[in-house]
Every structure is written in C-alpha cells, then in structure tokens.
Amino acid sequence: MEKNVSIIIPVCNSEKYLSECLKSICSQTLKNIEIICINDGSNDSSFEILSSFEKKDERIRLVSKINEGFGCALNIGLNLAGGEYVGIIEPTDFVDKKMFEKLYALSRKCDADIVKSAYFKYFEKTKVESEKKQKVSFEKYCKVPTWFFRIAECPSFFSFHPSIWSAIYKRTFLNNNSIRFVEAKNFSFVDNPFQVESMLLAQKIVYTGSAYYFRRQKLQCDIQNEVGISDFASLFNRADEMYEILARCKNKDRNILAHIYKRELGFIRHTLEAHVKTAKAPLPLDNYDIKNVPYEIQLRIEKALSRMDEDIIKNNPVFDTRERNFYNYLSTGVLNKV
C-alpha cells in the first residue's frame, strides 16, 4: 500500500534536538507515513538516537552515509521515497502532531503539486527570556488565493525564506520534472533553487495560513552567520542557479523577477554583514565599510547587479525605500572605489 507521505530528515550532528524532532514526527495523527532518516556522517550520538527510534517504529528507514552535505542527503531521501507526497523536516526543528494530516487533506481537494503552510519562528526558553513563537504567514504580503494557484499569481513567496520544510510536494511532480537539490557542501542554501524550481513548475499550489512547523531561531542564526563568513560564495552560487532555472523555464515575468531581485539583495546584505565590522545595531543599508570586503565578493556583487533590471527596482512596489537606496549605493560603483 502506498504511503500518504514520505517524510525525509537529513541528519548531521543534531544530537541536542533530534529526539524532540523524531517524537513529533512519530506522533503524527496521519499514520500512513514513512520516515526516511539520512544520517549524513554524524560524529556525535545522532546515529545512536536514530537507531533507537528505528527499533521502536517500523515506519522509520535509516540510511547512514559519509558526509556529503544537505543537498546530497535530501536527494537520497527523494530517490528512496515511495509516498504519494514528500515532506522535509530539519532535525533541529519539530512539528505539530497534525501537520501532515492537515497538509495531506488539503492536497486531496485539487490533487495539488505543492501544499504550503505558514510556520512559527520558535525561540527557546533562556535564563532571561521565556519560550515564545512568532507566526510567519504570507497573507500580509499578498492576497493568497483560497483555491489552488500558480506562483505568478502570488510571487511574494520568492521574496522571503524558502521555508521548504513547511510544505509537502507531490512525488510524481518532482520526479516527472527531475526536481532535485543542488549537491553542494554543507547546508549552502540549497533550499533556494529547489523552492524556485518547484514553485515555477507547479501547476497547482495550495496555501494555508495555519502554522504547524516550529523553526528554531537562535540556532539558525548561528548557522547562517557561520556559513556567511566561511562560504560566502554559496549564496551567489545559489542565485546563479535560480537565474538558470528562470531561463530554463523561459520565465520572464517581471513581478517574479522583482521578488527574485529582492531575495538576492538580501543575499548581498547578508554577505556584507558577515564581512564588515558592524556595531551591535544593524548598519544602515548605505553605510557599509566596504574596505573589509574581499575583492572576490565585490566581483560577485557586481555580477549580481549587472543582471538586475533597474527599471523593475525603481518602479515595482515590492521594493521599499531602504532597498532601493541599498541598490543605488551599490550600483554607483562604490565597490570599485576601495
């Protein structure tokens, strides 16, 4: 019997939060699931934790391999998946017990290619602050259709975090379109091109403003900062791949391009923040100390700017004044003046 949903968990040195993640998945109210755990070369106790859960729940399938990165681990999971739909969960996060029941029920209404939901930013309890959650929902960014839609009707999804884990994807849709992850080292932001390709090609996307996924915030900030400093090129590589996908799909929609530009400007800002000496408060977008930015980064930023249509940035309402000022600051050639 085909499973309703295959849930893929790529795991690498996640011992601190892994048990909570697995418990939240094993307790799903949708019982007809398979849980594919990819142990990506962990050298902590992650493998032992996974093994103990595998012994207790026959729905768990454990694959252990050498470390090759987030994208490679997910592709192995996608190739093994046998469910009608596929979901992806990061091992440091956890989910509401009704997540997959609710998303799968929505998929049945129109045979959706993708069912996407809101999610929670989750802040753990600390010595000085209590536990809290903050809902991230797309209704305030665009009027999301109540029935299924294509991404051109609501391109705001491309402006913000890909959040590929607060969704399920029809497996035959992914396979028929050969949609897979870039196999780059470490995490390397490979969720970005995956989201762009899957949403561009999807004929039926369904969205719900209900949130079921809890995304740990302090941990993610630490990871993003570390990656931004040690492997800044990965952000620009992912942007290159997004534009390659747009070209391959022959998509020239100016509203979609605007939202891709918005995300790429965020990439640039993140990279600059990782390489300049900043005060505790964020710097104004037009006041970065470029002297501390490696020349290679300058070249990548210039390439990024060269493919942006200035008219779109000036006139599309998706950009606010600060973003336009940031674009103008960079495009005046300030990077070449250091």
PDB file of C-alpha atoms in Angstrom, residues 73-332:
ATOM      1  CA  ALA A  73      21.293  13.697   1.748  1.00  0.00           C
ATOM      2  CA  LEU A  74      17.925  15.046   0.635  1.00  0.00           C
ATOM      3  CA  ASN A  75      18.356  13.668  -2.882  1.00  0.00           C
ATOM      4  CA  ILE A  76      18.983  10.212  -1.457  1.00  0.00           C
ATOM      5  CA  GLY A  77      15.776  10.579   0.546  1.00  0.00           C
ATOM      6  CA  LEU A  78      13.823  11.725  -2.516  1.00  0.00           C
ATOM      7  CA  ASN A  79      15.103   8.770  -4.529  1.00  0.00           C
ATOM      8  CA  LEU A  80      14.061   6.337  -1.776  1.00  0.00           C
ATOM      9  CA  ALA A  81      10.664   7.913  -1.096  1.00  0.00           C
ATOM     10  CA  GLY A  82       7.606   5.892  -2.042  1.00  0.00           C
ATOM     11  CA  GLY A  83       4.850   8.098  -0.678  1.00  0.00           C
ATOM     12  CA  GLU A  84       2.292   9.990  -2.693  1.00  0.00           C
ATOM     13  CA  TYR A  85       3.694  13.200  -1.205  1.00  0.00           C
ATOM     14  CA  VAL A  86       7.076  14.114   0.251  1.00  0.00           C
ATOM     15  CA  GLY A  87       7.836  16.327   3.240  1.00  0.00           C
ATOM     16  CA  ILE A  88      11.208  17.566   4.503  1.00  0.00           C
ATOM     17  CA  ILE A  89      11.977  18.174   8.175  1.00  0.00           C
ATOM     18  CA  GLU A  90      15.209  19.578   9.564  1.00  0.00           C
ATOM     19  CA  PRO A  91      16.433  17.603  12.598  1.00  0.00           C
ATOM     20  CA  THR A  92      16.770  20.657  14.837  1.00  0.00           C
ATOM     21  CA  ASP A  93      13.106  21.620  14.403  1.00  0.00           C
ATOM     22  CA  PHE A  94       9.812  19.985  15.388  1.00  0.00           C
ATOM     23  CA  VAL A  95       6.244  19.911  14.135  1.00  0.00           C
ATOM     24  CA  ASP A  96       2.659  19.888  15.360  1.00  0.00           C
ATOM     25  CA  LYS A  97       1.213  16.371  15.516  1.00  0.00           C
ATOM     26  CA  LYS A  98      -1.492  17.285  12.961  1.00  0.00           C
ATOM     27  CA  MET A  99       0.848  18.821  10.380  1.00  0.00           C
ATOM     28  CA  PHE A 100       0.854  16.064   7.793  1.00  0.00           C
ATOM     29  CA  GLU A 101      -2.798  15.122   8.303  1.00  0.00           C
ATOM     30  CA  LYS A 102      -3.806  18.730   7.587  1.00  0.00           C
ATOM     31  CA  LEU A 103      -1.486  19.256   4.611  1.00  0.00           C
ATOM     32  CA  TYR A 104      -2.361  15.920   3.043  1.00  0.00           C
ATOM     33  CA  ALA A 105      -6.099  16.645   3.402  1.00  0.00           C
ATOM     34  CA  LEU A 106      -5.587  19.919   1.537  1.00  0.00           C
ATOM     35  CA  SER A 107      -3.707  18.129  -1.228  1.00  0.00           C
ATOM     36  CA  ARG A 108      -6.668  15.836  -1.879  1.00  0.00           C
ATOM     37  CA  LYS A 109      -9.018  18.710  -2.670  1.00  0.00           C
ATOM     38  CA  CYS A 110      -7.359  19.501  -6.005  1.00  0.00           C
ATOM     39  CA  ASP A 111      -4.564  16.974  -6.500  1.00  0.00           C
ATOM     40  CA  ALA A 112      -2.050  19.714  -5.643  1.00  0.00           C
ATOM     41  CA  ASP A 113       1.586  19.671  -6.703  1.00  0.00           C
ATOM     42  CA  ILE A 114       2.599  21.624  -3.590  1.00  0.00           C
ATOM     43  CA  VAL A 115       0.785  22.330  -0.333  1.00  0.00           C
ATOM     44  CA  LYS A 116       2.443  25.175   1.570  1.00  0.00           C
ATOM     45  CA  SER A 117       1.704  26.436   5.072  1.00  0.00           C
ATOM     46  CA  ALA A 118       2.674  29.209   7.416  1.00  0.00           C
ATOM     47  CA  TYR A 119       5.195  28.363  10.156  1.00  0.00           C
ATOM     48  CA  PHE A 120       6.413  29.508  13.549  1.00  0.00           C
ATOM     49  CA  LYS A 121       9.723  31.077  14.420  1.00  0.00           C
ATOM     50  CA  TYR A 122      10.475  29.309  17.676  1.00  0.00           C
ATOM     51  CA  PHE A 123      12.517  30.947  20.438  1.00  0.00           C
ATOM     52  CA  GLU A 124      13.683  28.619  23.174  1.00  0.00           C
ATOM     53  CA  LYS A 125      13.459  29.440  26.839  1.00  0.00           C
ATOM     54  CA  THR A 126      16.648  31.029  28.175  1.00  0.00           C
ATOM     55  CA  LYS A 127      17.830  32.245  31.558  1.00  0.00           C
ATOM     56  CA  VAL A 128      16.395  35.677  30.861  1.00  0.00           C
ATOM     57  CA  GLU A 129      13.569  35.020  28.391  1.00  0.00           C
ATOM     58  CA  SER A 130      10.601  32.689  28.291  1.00  0.00           C
ATOM     59  CA  GLU A 131       9.764  30.362  25.416  1.00  0.00           C
ATOM     60  CA  LYS A 132       7.890  32.074  22.581  1.00  0.00           C
ATOM     61  CA  LYS A 133       6.780  31.582  19.000  1.00  0.00           C
ATOM     62  CA  GLN A 134       6.167  34.041  16.198  1.00  0.00           C
ATOM     63  CA  LYS A 135       3.951  33.127  13.259  1.00  0.00           C
ATOM     64  CA  VAL A 136       5.279  33.744   9.750  1.00  0.00           C
ATOM     65  CA  SER A 137       2.403  33.941   7.283  1.00  0.00           C
ATOM     66  CA  PHE A 138       2.280  35.172   3.693  1.00  0.00           C
ATOM     67  CA  GLU A 139      -1.224  36.670   3.740  1.00  0.00           C
ATOM     68  CA  LYS A 140       0.170  40.072   4.712  1.00  0.00           C
ATOM     69  CA  TYR A 141       2.475  40.105   1.686  1.00  0.00           C
ATOM     70  CA  CYS A 142      -0.059  39.174  -0.980  1.00  0.00           C
ATOM     71  CA  LYS A 143      -3.652  38.080  -1.347  1.00  0.00           C
ATOM     72  CA  VAL A 144      -3.146  34.340  -1.477  1.00  0.00           C
ATOM     73  CA  PRO A 145      -5.923  32.633  -3.464  1.00  0.00           C
ATOM     74  CA  THR A 146      -8.194  30.455  -1.346  1.00  0.00           C
ATOM     75  CA  TRP A 147      -8.132  27.739  -4.015  1.00  0.00           C
ATOM     76  CA  PHE A 148      -5.063  26.498  -5.879  1.00  0.00           C
ATOM     77  CA  PHE A 149      -2.853  28.939  -7.781  1.00  0.00           C
ATOM     78  CA  ARG A 150       0.364  29.259  -9.794  1.00  0.00           C
ATOM     79  CA  ILE A 151       3.309  31.228  -8.475  1.00  0.00           C
ATOM     80  CA  ALA A 152       2.788  34.090 -10.973  1.00  0.00           C
ATOM     81  CA  GLU A 153      -0.421  34.904  -9.095  1.00  0.00           C
ATOM     82  CA  CYS A 154       1.444  35.287  -5.808  1.00  0.00           C
ATOM     83  CA  PRO A 155       5.207  35.747  -6.406  1.00  0.00           C
ATOM     84  CA  SER A 156       5.808  37.084  -2.876  1.00  0.00           C
ATOM     85  CA  PHE A 157       6.846  33.570  -1.856  1.00  0.00           C
ATOM     86  CA  PHE A 158      10.119  34.269  -3.701  1.00  0.00           C
ATOM     87  CA  SER A 159      10.970  37.340  -1.615  1.00  0.00           C
ATOM     88  CA  PHE A 160      11.436  35.602   1.692  1.00  0.00           C
ATOM     89  CA  HIS A 161      12.870  32.494   3.296  1.00  0.00           C
ATOM     90  CA  PRO A 162      12.245  29.416   1.082  1.00  0.00           C
ATOM     91  CA  SER A 163      10.889  27.511   4.125  1.00  0.00           C
ATOM     92  CA  ILE A 164      10.709  24.323   2.032  1.00  0.00           C
ATOM     93  CA  TRP A 165      10.020  22.316   5.194  1.00  0.00           C
ATOM     94  CA  SER A 166       6.584  23.855   5.845  1.00  0.00           C
ATOM     95  CA  ALA A 167       5.189  22.088   2.796  1.00  0.00           C
ATOM     96  CA  ILE A 168       4.559  18.780   1.078  1.00  0.00           C
ATOM     97  CA  TYR A 169       5.349  18.026  -2.565  1.00  0.00           C
ATOM     98  CA  LYS A 170       3.681  15.540  -4.887  1.00  0.00           C
ATOM     99  CA  ARG A 171       6.349  12.915  -5.540  1.00  0.00           C
ATOM    100  CA  THR A 172       5.396  12.251  -9.166  1.00  0.00           C
ATOM    101  CA  PHE A 173       5.505  16.017  -9.809  1.00  0.00           C
ATOM    102  CA  LEU A 174       9.078  16.191  -8.516  1.00  0.00           C
ATOM    103  CA  ASN A 175      10.152  13.075 -10.414  1.00  0.00           C
ATOM    104  CA  ASN A 176       8.470  13.953 -13.706  1.00  0.00           C
ATOM    105  CA  ASN A 177      10.214  17.330 -13.692  1.00  0.00           C
ATOM    106  CA  SER A 178      13.553  15.956 -12.396  1.00  0.00           C
ATOM    107  CA  ILE A 179      13.457  18.396  -9.480  1.00  0.00           C
ATOM    108  CA  ARG A 180      16.265  17.697  -7.060  1.00  0.00           C
ATOM    109  CA  PHE A 181      18.628  19.598  -4.763  1.00  0.00           C
ATOM    110  CA  VAL A 182      21.977  21.084  -5.702  1.00  0.00           C
ATOM    111  CA  GLU A 183      24.618  18.846  -4.122  1.00  0.00           C
ATOM    112  CA  ALA A 184      26.852  21.491  -2.579  1.00  0.00           C
ATOM    113  CA  LYS A 185      28.928  21.099   0.576  1.00  0.00           C
ATOM    114  CA  ASN A 186      27.358  21.594   3.986  1.00  0.00           C
ATOM    115  CA  PHE A 187      23.982  23.380   4.031  1.00  0.00           C
ATOM    116  CA  SER A 188      24.947  26.000   1.423  1.00  0.00           C
ATOM    117  CA  PHE A 189      21.440  27.433   0.993  1.00  0.00           C
ATOM    118  CA  VAL A 190      20.386  24.706  -1.478  1.00  0.00           C
ATOM    119  CA  ASP A 191      16.763  25.203  -0.434  1.00  0.00           C
ATOM    120  CA  ASN A 192      16.685  28.379  -2.560  1.00  0.00           C
ATOM    121  CA  PRO A 193      16.935  26.878  -6.071  1.00  0.00           C
ATOM    122  CA  PHE A 194      14.742  23.934  -5.004  1.00  0.00           C
ATOM    123  CA  GLN A 195      11.974  26.280  -3.958  1.00  0.00           C
ATOM    124  CA  VAL A 196      12.236  28.397  -7.100  1.00  0.00           C
ATOM    125  CA  GLU A 197      12.212  25.416  -9.463  1.00  0.00           C
ATOM    126  CA  SER A 198       9.381  23.555  -7.737  1.00  0.00           C
ATOM    127  CA  MET A 199       7.127  26.597  -7.465  1.00  0.00           C
ATOM    128  CA  LEU A 200       7.804  27.760 -11.027  1.00  0.00           C
ATOM    129  CA  LEU A 201       6.870  24.358 -12.436  1.00  0.00           C
ATOM    130  CA  ALA A 202       3.919  23.624 -10.149  1.00  0.00           C
ATOM    131  CA  GLN A 203       0.518  23.887 -11.822  1.00  0.00           C
ATOM    132  CA  LYS A 204      -1.406  23.698  -8.551  1.00  0.00           C
ATOM    133  CA  ILE A 205      -0.089  25.283  -5.334  1.00  0.00           C
ATOM    134  CA  VAL A 206      -2.296  25.327  -2.249  1.00  0.00           C
ATOM    135  CA  TYR A 207      -1.578  27.577   0.741  1.00  0.00           C
ATOM    136  CA  THR A 208      -2.889  27.596   4.280  1.00  0.00           C
ATOM    137  CA  GLY A 209      -2.294  30.304   6.845  1.00  0.00           C
ATOM    138  CA  SER A 210      -2.354  27.691   9.612  1.00  0.00           C
ATOM    139  CA  ALA A 211       1.115  27.028  11.048  1.00  0.00           C
ATOM    140  CA  TYR A 212       2.396  23.602  12.064  1.00  0.00           C
ATOM    141  CA  TYR A 213       6.194  23.822  11.799  1.00  0.00           C
ATOM    142  CA  PHE A 214       8.454  25.190  14.577  1.00  0.00           C
ATOM    143  CA  ARG A 215      11.750  26.650  13.334  1.00  0.00           C
ATOM    144  CA  ARG A 216      14.423  27.211  15.984  1.00  0.00           C
ATOM    145  CA  GLN A 217      15.709  30.760  15.628  1.00  0.00           C
ATOM    146  CA  LYS A 218      18.884  31.203  17.666  1.00  0.00           C
ATOM    147  CA  LEU A 219      20.348  28.019  16.221  1.00  0.00           C
ATOM    148  CA  GLN A 220      19.510  29.074  12.660  1.00  0.00           C
ATOM    149  CA  CYS A 221      21.076  32.495  13.193  1.00  0.00           C
ATOM    150  CA  ASP A 222      24.271  30.847  14.407  1.00  0.00           C
ATOM    151  CA  ILE A 223      24.355  28.525  11.376  1.00  0.00           C
ATOM    152  CA  GLN A 224      23.658  31.299   8.880  1.00  0.00           C
ATOM    153  CA  ASN A 225      26.327  33.550  10.332  1.00  0.00           C
ATOM    154  CA  GLU A 226      28.884  30.753  10.261  1.00  0.00           C
ATOM    155  CA  VAL A 227      28.105  29.881   6.642  1.00  0.00           C
ATOM    156  CA  GLY A 228      28.093  33.528   5.612  1.00  0.00           C
ATOM    157  CA  ILE A 229      31.612  34.002   6.917  1.00  0.00           C
ATOM    158  CA  SER A 230      33.189  30.728   5.832  1.00  0.00           C
ATOM    159  CA  ASP A 231      31.492  30.147   2.489  1.00  0.00           C
ATOM    160  CA  PHE A 232      30.042  33.414   1.209  1.00  0.00           C
ATOM    161  CA  ALA A 233      30.258  32.207  -2.395  1.00  0.00           C
ATOM    162  CA  SER A 234      27.481  29.704  -1.764  1.00  0.00           C
ATOM    163  CA  LEU A 235      24.892  32.482  -1.640  1.00  0.00           C
ATOM    164  CA  PHE A 236      25.981  33.827  -5.009  1.00  0.00           C
ATOM    165  CA  ASN A 237      26.144  30.326  -6.479  1.00  0.00           C
ATOM    166  CA  ARG A 238      22.561  29.693  -5.404  1.00  0.00           C
ATOM    167  CA  ALA A 239      21.495  32.981  -7.001  1.00  0.00           C
ATOM    168  CA  ASP A 240      23.195  31.945 -10.257  1.00  0.00           C
ATOM    169  CA  GLU A 241      21.266  28.674 -10.148  1.00  0.00           C
ATOM    170  CA  MET A 242      17.960  30.468  -9.577  1.00  0.00           C
ATOM    171  CA  TYR A 243      18.508  32.551 -12.705  1.00  0.00           C
ATOM    172  CA  GLU A 244      19.459  29.438 -14.642  1.00  0.00           C
ATOM    173  CA  ILE A 245      16.144  27.898 -13.583  1.00  0.00           C
ATOM    174  CA  LEU A 246      14.259  31.013 -14.707  1.00  0.00           C
ATOM    175  CA  ALA A 247      15.975  30.822 -18.092  1.00  0.00           C
ATOM    176  CA  ARG A 248      15.337  27.098 -18.432  1.00  0.00           C
ATOM    177  CA  CYS A 249      11.666  27.641 -17.649  1.00  0.00           C
ATOM    178  CA  LYS A 250      11.625  30.592 -20.092  1.00  0.00           C
ATOM    179  CA  ASN A 251      10.099  32.718 -17.370  1.00  0.00           C
ATOM    180  CA  LYS A 252      10.422  36.491 -17.871  1.00  0.00           C
ATOM    181  CA  ASP A 253       7.596  37.584 -15.593  1.00  0.00           C
ATOM    182  CA  ARG A 254       8.644  40.988 -14.247  1.00  0.00           C
ATOM    183  CA  ASN A 255       6.845  40.514 -10.932  1.00  0.00           C
ATOM    184  CA  ILE A 256       8.614  37.209 -10.353  1.00  0.00           C
ATOM    185  CA  LEU A 257      11.932  38.840 -11.274  1.00  0.00           C
ATOM    186  CA  ALA A 258      11.247  41.634  -8.775  1.00  0.00           C
ATOM    187  CA  HIS A 259      10.871  39.156  -5.954  1.00  0.00           C
ATOM    188  CA  ILE A 260      13.997  37.240  -7.009  1.00  0.00           C
ATOM    189  CA  TYR A 261      15.901  40.564  -7.027  1.00  0.00           C
ATOM    190  CA  LYS A 262      14.581  41.293  -3.547  1.00  0.00           C
ATOM    191  CA  ARG A 263      15.897  37.983  -2.276  1.00  0.00           C
ATOM    192  CA  GLU A 264      19.260  38.466  -3.987  1.00  0.00           C
ATOM    193  CA  LEU A 265      19.674  41.920  -2.445  1.00  0.00           C
ATOM    194  CA  GLY A 266      19.124  40.150   0.870  1.00  0.00           C
ATOM    195  CA  PHE A 267      21.916  37.722  -0.055  1.00  0.00           C
ATOM    196  CA  ILE A 268      24.239  40.654  -0.724  1.00  0.00           C
ATOM    197  CA  ARG A 269      23.350  42.357   2.543  1.00  0.00           C
ATOM    198  CA  HIS A 270      23.893  39.141   4.479  1.00  0.00           C
ATOM    199  CA  THR A 271      27.305  38.666   2.863  1.00  0.00           C
ATOM    200  CA  LEU A 272      28.402  42.213   3.603  1.00  0.00           C
ATOM    201  CA  GLU A 273      27.257  41.935   7.196  1.00  0.00           C
ATOM    202  CA  ALA A 274      29.344  38.783   7.551  1.00  0.00           C
ATOM    203  CA  HIS A 275      32.498  40.540   6.331  1.00  0.00           C
ATOM    204  CA  VAL A 276      32.392  44.059   7.725  1.00  0.00           C
ATOM    205  CA  LYS A 277      32.878  45.277  11.258  1.00  0.00           C
ATOM    206  CA  THR A 278      29.402  46.157  12.424  1.00  0.00           C
ATOM    207  CA  ALA A 279      28.098  47.778  15.554  1.00  0.00           C
ATOM    208  CA  LYS A 280      25.608  45.934  17.720  1.00  0.00           C
ATOM    209  CA  ALA A 281      22.791  47.672  15.874  1.00  0.00           C
ATOM    210  CA  PRO A 282      22.403  46.872  12.149  1.00  0.00           C
ATOM    211  CA  LEU A 283      24.147  49.318   9.856  1.00  0.00           C
ATOM    212  CA  PRO A 284      22.086  51.479   7.507  1.00  0.00           C
ATOM    213  CA  LEU A 285      21.919  49.804   4.106  1.00  0.00           C
ATOM    214  CA  ASP A 286      24.010  52.554   2.506  1.00  0.00           C
ATOM    215  CA  ASN A 287      26.728  52.738   5.145  1.00  0.00           C
ATOM    216  CA  TYR A 288      28.827  49.566   4.933  1.00  0.00           C
ATOM    217  CA  ASP A 289      32.566  49.756   5.464  1.00  0.00           C
ATOM    218  CA  ILE A 290      33.497  48.143   2.144  1.00  0.00           C
ATOM    219  CA  LYS A 291      37.219  48.216   2.950  1.00  0.00           C
ATOM    220  CA  ASN A 292      36.876  44.907   4.778  1.00  0.00           C
ATOM    221  CA  VAL A 293      35.136  43.147   1.890  1.00  0.00           C
ATOM    222  CA  PRO A 294      37.351  40.770  -0.146  1.00  0.00           C
ATOM    223  CA  TYR A 295      37.722  41.731  -3.797  1.00  0.00           C
ATOM    224  CA  GLU A 296      36.204  38.422  -4.879  1.00  0.00           C
ATOM    225  CA  ILE A 297      32.980  39.393  -3.136  1.00  0.00           C
ATOM    226  CA  GLN A 298      32.995  42.727  -4.929  1.00  0.00           C
ATOM    227  CA  LEU A 299      33.142  40.911  -8.267  1.00  0.00           C
ATOM    228  CA  ARG A 300      30.245  38.624  -7.332  1.00  0.00           C
ATOM    229  CA  ILE A 301      28.128  41.586  -6.219  1.00  0.00           C
ATOM    230  CA  GLU A 302      28.866  43.411  -9.473  1.00  0.00           C
ATOM    231  CA  LYS A 303      27.732  40.335 -11.412  1.00  0.00           C
ATOM    232  CA  ALA A 304      24.532  40.206  -9.366  1.00  0.00           C
ATOM    233  CA  LEU A 305      23.785  43.868 -10.016  1.00  0.00           C
ATOM    234  CA  SER A 306      24.513  43.560 -13.735  1.00  0.00           C
ATOM    235  CA  ARG A 307      21.565  41.207 -14.280  1.00  0.00           C
ATOM    236  CA  MET A 308      19.058  43.290 -12.333  1.00  0.00           C
ATOM    237  CA  ASP A 309      16.703  45.482 -14.358  1.00  0.00           C
ATOM    238  CA  GLU A 310      16.978  48.935 -12.813  1.00  0.00           C
ATOM    239  CA  ASP A 311      13.508  49.884 -14.036  1.00  0.00           C
ATOM    240  CA  ILE A 312      11.982  46.986 -12.083  1.00  0.00           C
ATOM    241  CA  ILE A 313      13.730  48.022  -8.882  1.00  0.00           C
ATOM    242  CA  LYS A 314      12.719  51.665  -9.320  1.00  0.00           C
ATOM    243  CA  ASN A 315       9.085  51.039 -10.112  1.00  0.00           C
ATOM    244  CA  ASN A 316       7.939  47.737  -8.645  1.00  0.00           C
ATOM    245  CA  PRO A 317       6.157  48.319  -5.299  1.00  0.00           C
ATOM    246  CA  VAL A 318       7.753  45.202  -3.787  1.00  0.00           C
ATOM    247  CA  PHE A 319      10.859  47.298  -3.003  1.00  0.00           C
ATOM    248  CA  ASP A 320      10.854  49.735  -0.119  1.00  0.00           C
ATOM    249  CA  THR A 321      12.937  52.904   0.106  1.00  0.00           C
ATOM    250  CA  ARG A 322      15.730  51.264   2.084  1.00  0.00           C
ATOM    251  CA  GLU A 323      16.140  48.510  -0.507  1.00  0.00           C
ATOM    252  CA  ARG A 324      16.209  50.997  -3.365  1.00  0.00           C
ATOM    253  CA  ASN A 325      18.792  53.066  -1.502  1.00  0.00           C
ATOM    254  CA  PHE A 326      20.891  49.934  -0.962  1.00  0.00           C
ATOM    255  CA  TYR A 327      20.707  49.051  -4.665  1.00  0.00           C
ATOM    256  CA  ASN A 328      21.623  52.623  -5.638  1.00  0.00           C
ATOM    257  CA  TYR A 329      24.501  52.683  -3.162  1.00  0.00           C
ATOM    258  CA  LEU A 330      25.981  49.504  -4.645  1.00  0.00           C
ATOM    259  CA  SER A 331      25.260  50.298  -8.290  1.00  0.00           C
ATOM    260  CA  THR A 332      27.000  53.688  -8.180  1.00  0.00           C
TER     261      THR A 332
END
